[in-house]
CSV table of C-alpha atoms in Angstrom, one decimal:
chain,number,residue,atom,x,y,z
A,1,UNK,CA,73.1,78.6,81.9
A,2,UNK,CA,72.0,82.3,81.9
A,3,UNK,CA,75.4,83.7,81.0
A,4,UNK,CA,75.6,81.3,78.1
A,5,UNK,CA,72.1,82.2,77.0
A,6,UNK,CA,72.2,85.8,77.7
A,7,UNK,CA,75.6,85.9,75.4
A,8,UNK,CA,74.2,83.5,72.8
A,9,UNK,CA,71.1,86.3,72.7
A,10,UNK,CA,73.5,89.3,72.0
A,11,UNK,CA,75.9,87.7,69.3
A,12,UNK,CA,72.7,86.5,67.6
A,13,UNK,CA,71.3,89.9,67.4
A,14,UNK,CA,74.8,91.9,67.3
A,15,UNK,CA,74.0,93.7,70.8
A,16,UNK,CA,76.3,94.9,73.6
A,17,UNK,CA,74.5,94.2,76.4
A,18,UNK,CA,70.9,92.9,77.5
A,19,UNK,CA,69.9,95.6,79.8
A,20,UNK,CA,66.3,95.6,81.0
A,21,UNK,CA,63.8,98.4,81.9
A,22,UNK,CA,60.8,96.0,81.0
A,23,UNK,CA,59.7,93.2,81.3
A,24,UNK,CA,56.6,92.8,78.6
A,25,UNK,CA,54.6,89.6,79.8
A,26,UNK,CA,51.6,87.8,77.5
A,27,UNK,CA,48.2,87.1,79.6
A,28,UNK,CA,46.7,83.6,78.8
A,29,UNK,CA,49.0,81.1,79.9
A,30,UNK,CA,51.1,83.7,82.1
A,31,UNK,CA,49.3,85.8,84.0
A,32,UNK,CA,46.5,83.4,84.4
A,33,UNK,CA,46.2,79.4,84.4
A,34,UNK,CA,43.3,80.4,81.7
A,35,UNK,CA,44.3,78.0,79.0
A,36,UNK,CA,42.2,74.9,79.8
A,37,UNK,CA,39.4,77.1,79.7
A,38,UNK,CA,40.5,78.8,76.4
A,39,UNK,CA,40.7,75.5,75.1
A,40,UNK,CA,37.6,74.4,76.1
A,41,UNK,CA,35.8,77.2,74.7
A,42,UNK,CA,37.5,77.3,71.4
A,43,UNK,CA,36.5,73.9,71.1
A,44,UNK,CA,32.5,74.1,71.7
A,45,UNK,CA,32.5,77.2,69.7
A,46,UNK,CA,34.1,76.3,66.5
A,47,UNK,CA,32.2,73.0,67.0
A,48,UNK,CA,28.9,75.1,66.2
A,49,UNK,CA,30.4,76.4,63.1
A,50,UNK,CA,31.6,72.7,61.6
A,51,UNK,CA,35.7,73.8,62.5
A,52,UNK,CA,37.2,70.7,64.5
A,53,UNK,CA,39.4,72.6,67.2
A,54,UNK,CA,41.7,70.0,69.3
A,55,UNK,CA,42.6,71.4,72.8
A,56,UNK,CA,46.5,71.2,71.4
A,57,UNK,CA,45.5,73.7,68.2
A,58,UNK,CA,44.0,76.2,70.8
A,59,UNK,CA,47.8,75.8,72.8
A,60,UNK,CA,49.5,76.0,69.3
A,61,UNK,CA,47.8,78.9,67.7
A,62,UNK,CA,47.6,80.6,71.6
A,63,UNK,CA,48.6,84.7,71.5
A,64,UNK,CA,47.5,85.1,68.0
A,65,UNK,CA,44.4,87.4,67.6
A,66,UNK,CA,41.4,85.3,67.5
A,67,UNK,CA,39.9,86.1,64.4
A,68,UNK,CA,43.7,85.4,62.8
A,69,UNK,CA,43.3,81.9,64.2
A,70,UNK,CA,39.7,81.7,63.0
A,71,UNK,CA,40.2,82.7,59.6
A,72,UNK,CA,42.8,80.6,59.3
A,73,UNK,CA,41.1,77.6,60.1
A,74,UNK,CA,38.1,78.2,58.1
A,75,UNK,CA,40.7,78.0,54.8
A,76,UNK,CA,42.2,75.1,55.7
A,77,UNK,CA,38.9,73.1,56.6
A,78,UNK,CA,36.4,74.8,55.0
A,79,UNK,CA,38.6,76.0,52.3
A,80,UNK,CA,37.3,79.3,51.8
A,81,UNK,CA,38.2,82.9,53.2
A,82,UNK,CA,36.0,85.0,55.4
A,83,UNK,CA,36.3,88.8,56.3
A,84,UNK,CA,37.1,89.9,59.6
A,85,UNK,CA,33.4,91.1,60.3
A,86,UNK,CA,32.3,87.1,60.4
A,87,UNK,CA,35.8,85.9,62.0
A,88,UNK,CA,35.1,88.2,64.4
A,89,UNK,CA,30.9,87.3,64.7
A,90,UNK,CA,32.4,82.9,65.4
A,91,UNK,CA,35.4,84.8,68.3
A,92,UNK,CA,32.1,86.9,70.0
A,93,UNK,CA,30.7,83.1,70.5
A,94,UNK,CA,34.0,82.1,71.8
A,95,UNK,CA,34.3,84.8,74.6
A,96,UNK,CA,30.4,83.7,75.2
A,97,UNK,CA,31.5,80.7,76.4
A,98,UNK,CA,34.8,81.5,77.3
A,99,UNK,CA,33.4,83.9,80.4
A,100,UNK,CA,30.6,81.3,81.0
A,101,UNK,CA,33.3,79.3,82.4
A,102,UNK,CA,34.5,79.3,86.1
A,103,UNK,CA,37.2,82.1,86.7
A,104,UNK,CA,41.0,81.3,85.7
A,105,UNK,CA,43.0,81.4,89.0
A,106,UNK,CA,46.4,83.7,89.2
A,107,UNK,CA,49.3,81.9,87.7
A,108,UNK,CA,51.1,80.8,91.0
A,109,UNK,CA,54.4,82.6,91.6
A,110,UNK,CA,53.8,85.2,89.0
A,111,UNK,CA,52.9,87.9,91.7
A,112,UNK,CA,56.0,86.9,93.6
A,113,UNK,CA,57.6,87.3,90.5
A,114,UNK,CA,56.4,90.7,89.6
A,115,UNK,CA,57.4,92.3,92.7
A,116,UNK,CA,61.2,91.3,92.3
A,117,UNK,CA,60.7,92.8,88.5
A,118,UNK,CA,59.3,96.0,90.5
A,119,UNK,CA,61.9,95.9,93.8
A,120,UNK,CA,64.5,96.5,90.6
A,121,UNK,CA,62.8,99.5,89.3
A,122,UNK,CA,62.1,97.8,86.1
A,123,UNK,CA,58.6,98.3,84.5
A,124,UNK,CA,56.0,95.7,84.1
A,125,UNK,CA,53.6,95.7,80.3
A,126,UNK,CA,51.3,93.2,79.3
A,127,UNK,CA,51.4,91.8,75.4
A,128,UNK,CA,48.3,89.8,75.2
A,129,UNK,CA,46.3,89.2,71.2
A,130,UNK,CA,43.1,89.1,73.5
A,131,UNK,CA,40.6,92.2,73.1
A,132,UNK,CA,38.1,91.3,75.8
A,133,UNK,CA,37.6,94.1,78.0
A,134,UNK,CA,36.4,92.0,80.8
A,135,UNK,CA,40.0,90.7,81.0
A,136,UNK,CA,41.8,93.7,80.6
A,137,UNK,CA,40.0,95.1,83.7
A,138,UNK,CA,40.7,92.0,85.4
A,139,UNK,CA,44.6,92.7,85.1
A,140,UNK,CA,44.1,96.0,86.1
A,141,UNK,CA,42.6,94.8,89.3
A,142,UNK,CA,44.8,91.8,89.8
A,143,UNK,CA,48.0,93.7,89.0
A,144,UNK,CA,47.2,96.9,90.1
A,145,UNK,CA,50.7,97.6,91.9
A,146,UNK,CA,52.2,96.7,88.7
A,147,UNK,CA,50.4,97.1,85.8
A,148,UNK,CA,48.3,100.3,84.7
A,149,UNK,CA,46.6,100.7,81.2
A,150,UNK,CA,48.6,102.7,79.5
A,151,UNK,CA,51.3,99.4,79.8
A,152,UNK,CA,49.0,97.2,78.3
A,153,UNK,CA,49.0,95.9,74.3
A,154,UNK,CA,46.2,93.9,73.1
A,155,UNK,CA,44.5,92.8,69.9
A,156,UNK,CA,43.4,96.5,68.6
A,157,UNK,CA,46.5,98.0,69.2
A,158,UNK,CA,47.9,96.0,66.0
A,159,UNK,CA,46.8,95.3,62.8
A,160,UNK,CA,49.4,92.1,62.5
A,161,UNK,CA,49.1,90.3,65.6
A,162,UNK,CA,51.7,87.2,67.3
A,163,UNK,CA,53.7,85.7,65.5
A,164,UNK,CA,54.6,89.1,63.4
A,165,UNK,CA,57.1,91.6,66.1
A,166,UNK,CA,54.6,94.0,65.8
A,167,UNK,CA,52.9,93.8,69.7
A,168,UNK,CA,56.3,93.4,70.7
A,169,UNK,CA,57.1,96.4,69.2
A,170,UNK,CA,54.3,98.4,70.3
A,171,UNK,CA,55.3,97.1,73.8
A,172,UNK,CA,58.6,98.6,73.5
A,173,UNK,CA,57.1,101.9,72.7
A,174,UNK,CA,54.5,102.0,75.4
A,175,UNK,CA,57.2,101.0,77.6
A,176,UNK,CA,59.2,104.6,76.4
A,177,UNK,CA,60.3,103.8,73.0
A,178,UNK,CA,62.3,100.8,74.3
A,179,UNK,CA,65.0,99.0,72.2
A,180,UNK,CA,65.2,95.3,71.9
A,181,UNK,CA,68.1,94.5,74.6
A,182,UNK,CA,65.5,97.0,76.9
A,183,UNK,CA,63.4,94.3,77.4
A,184,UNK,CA,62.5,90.7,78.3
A,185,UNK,CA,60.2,89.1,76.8
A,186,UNK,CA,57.9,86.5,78.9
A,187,UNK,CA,55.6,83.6,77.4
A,188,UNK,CA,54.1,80.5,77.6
A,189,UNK,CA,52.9,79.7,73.4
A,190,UNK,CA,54.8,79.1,70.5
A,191,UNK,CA,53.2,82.1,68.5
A,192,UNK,CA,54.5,84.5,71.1
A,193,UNK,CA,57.5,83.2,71.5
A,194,UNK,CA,58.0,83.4,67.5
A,195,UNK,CA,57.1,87.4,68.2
A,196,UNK,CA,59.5,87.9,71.0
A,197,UNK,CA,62.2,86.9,69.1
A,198,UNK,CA,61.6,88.4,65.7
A,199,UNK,CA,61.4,91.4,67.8
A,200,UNK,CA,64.9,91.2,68.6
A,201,UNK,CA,64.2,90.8,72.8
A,202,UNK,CA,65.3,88.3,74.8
A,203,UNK,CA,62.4,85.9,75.5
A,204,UNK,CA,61.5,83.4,78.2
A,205,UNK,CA,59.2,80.2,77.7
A,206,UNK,CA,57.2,79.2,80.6
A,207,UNK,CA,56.3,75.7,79.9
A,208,UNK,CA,52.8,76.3,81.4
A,209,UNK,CA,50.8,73.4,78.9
A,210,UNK,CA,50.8,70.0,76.8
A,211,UNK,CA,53.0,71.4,74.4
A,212,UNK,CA,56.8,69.5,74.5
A,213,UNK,CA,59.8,71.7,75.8
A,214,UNK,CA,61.5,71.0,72.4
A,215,UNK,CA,58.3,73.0,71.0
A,216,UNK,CA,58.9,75.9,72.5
A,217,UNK,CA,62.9,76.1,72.2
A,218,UNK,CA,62.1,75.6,68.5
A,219,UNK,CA,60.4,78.5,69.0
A,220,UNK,CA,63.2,80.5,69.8
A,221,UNK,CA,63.0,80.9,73.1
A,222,UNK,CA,65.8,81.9,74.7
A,223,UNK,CA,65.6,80.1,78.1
A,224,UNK,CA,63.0,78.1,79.5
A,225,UNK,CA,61.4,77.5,82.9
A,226,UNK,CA,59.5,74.6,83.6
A,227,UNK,CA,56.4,76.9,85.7
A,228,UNK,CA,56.1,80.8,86.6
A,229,UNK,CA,57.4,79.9,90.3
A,230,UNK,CA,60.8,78.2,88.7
A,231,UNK,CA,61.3,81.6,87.0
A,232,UNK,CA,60.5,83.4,89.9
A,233,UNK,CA,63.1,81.2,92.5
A,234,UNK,CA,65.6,82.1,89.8
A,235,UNK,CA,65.2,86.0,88.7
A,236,UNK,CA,68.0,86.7,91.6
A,237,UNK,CA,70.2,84.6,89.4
A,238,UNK,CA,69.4,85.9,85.9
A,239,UNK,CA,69.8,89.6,87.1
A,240,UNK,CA,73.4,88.7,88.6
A,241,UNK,CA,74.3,87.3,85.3
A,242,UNK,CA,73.7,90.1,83.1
C-alpha cells in the first residue's frame, strides 16, 4: 500500500524520490481532538450574527483562516461582502467562545508519533490557518521537544490561506527552503489536504471527524489512516518503503 502510494505520488508530480526532512502537521483536528469544540463554537457564534453554521460546515471549511470562512458565508447567506476588519470582529466572538470551552485533550498517539518523526532526525513544523496566540503557546508547551516557534505557520504568516499551497509553502521554507518531495504533509480536513497537495508534498489524511473517507481521498490525499495512533503503529513501515 505505501510503495504503490509513494510511487503513484512521484509520477504524478514527475519526482525521483520522496525523501523527507519534515514532517509539516496542521493543529485542529491533529495535534488536538479540538474539533468538536471548534464546531461548537462556530456554531453559537455565527448564530448571533444570523449565519446558520452546521457542525459538518465547521469540519468542511476546517484549516482555512477564519475570516476566509466567514466572509465567505456571509455571501452566500447574507449575500453581501464584508472587509476583513468585520470578518475578523464575528472570528474575535468565535475564539470568545471557543476558549470558554473545556480544554481540547492531546490527539492520542500523536506524541508517540512525533518522537519516531524526531528518533529519524527529521524535523517537526506546524501549518495551522488559526492565529490565536493562546494556542500557539499551547503547542509550544505541549510539543516542546519537537516543536519551537520558528517551525510554526499560522494565519498571519499568509495572505492566501488553505486550500491555496501557500502555508504549505511557507512551511517548506521555515523548514530550510524545503522542496516538495522534502516533506510530508499531515491532516485531518479537506481544505488542508487540498493545500498539501497543490503544494506538490506528499500528504496524509487522518480521518479524525464525521466527514466520509471518500471525502478526504477526493481531496487528494495521498494515504489515509483511520486515527493518529494507526499512523503512528505504521510510520516503521512507511519509512522502509521509501
Amino acid at each position: 500500500m505505501f510503495t504503490l502510494a509513494i510511487k503513484q505520488y512521484l509520477e504524478r508530480h514527475g519526482f525521483e524520490a520522496l525523501s523527507p526532512k519534515a514532517v509539516l502537521f496542521d493543529m485542529d483536528g491533529v495535534l488536538y481532538d479540538s474539533m468538536p469544540n471548534h464546531a461548537i463554537a462556530w456554531q453559537q457564534s455565527m448564530a448571533q450574527f444570523g449565519i446558520q453554521m452546521t457542525a459538518n460546515d465547521a469540519y468542511a471549511t476546517e484549516g482555512a483562516r477564519g475570516v476566509d470562512t466567514i466572509r465567505k458565508m456571509v455571501m452566500q447567506q447574507q449575500h453581501r461582502e464584508i472587509d476583513e476588519a468585520e470578518a475578523q470582529r464575528m472570528y474575535d466572538v468565535k475564539s470568545h467562545i471557543f476558549h470558554e470551552l473545556p480544554e481540547a485533550p492531546v490527539m492520542p498517539g500523536i506524541l508517540t508519533l512525533m518522537q519516531q518523526i524526531h528518533d529519524n532526525d527529521i524535523q517537526i513544523g506546524v501549518v495551522t490557518g488559526s492565529g490565536q496566540k493562546p494556542l500557539i503557546k499551547r503547542i509550544l508547551k505541549d510539543f516542546s521537544a519537537f516543536v519551537d516557534e520558528a517551525h510554526i505557520t499560522t494565519a498571519y504568516d499568509v495572505r492566501r490561506g488553505k486550500p491555496k499551497p501557500d502555508p504549505y509553502l511557507t512551511g517548506l521554507r521555515k523548514a530550510g527552503n524545503l522542496k516538495p518531495y522534502e516533506a510530508i504533509v499531515v491532516e485531518n480536513a479537506p481544505l488542508g489536504i487540498q493545500a498539501g497537495a497543490a503544494a506538490k508534498i506528499f500528504t496524509i489524511a487522518i480521518n479524525t471527524g464525521p466527514l466520509s473517507v471518500q471525502t478526504l481521498l477526493d481531496a487528494n490525499a495521498d494515504l489515509l489512516f483511520p486515527t493518529m495512533t494507526d499512523f503512528s503503529d505504521n510510520w516503521g513501515k512507511l519509512m522502509q518503503s521509501l
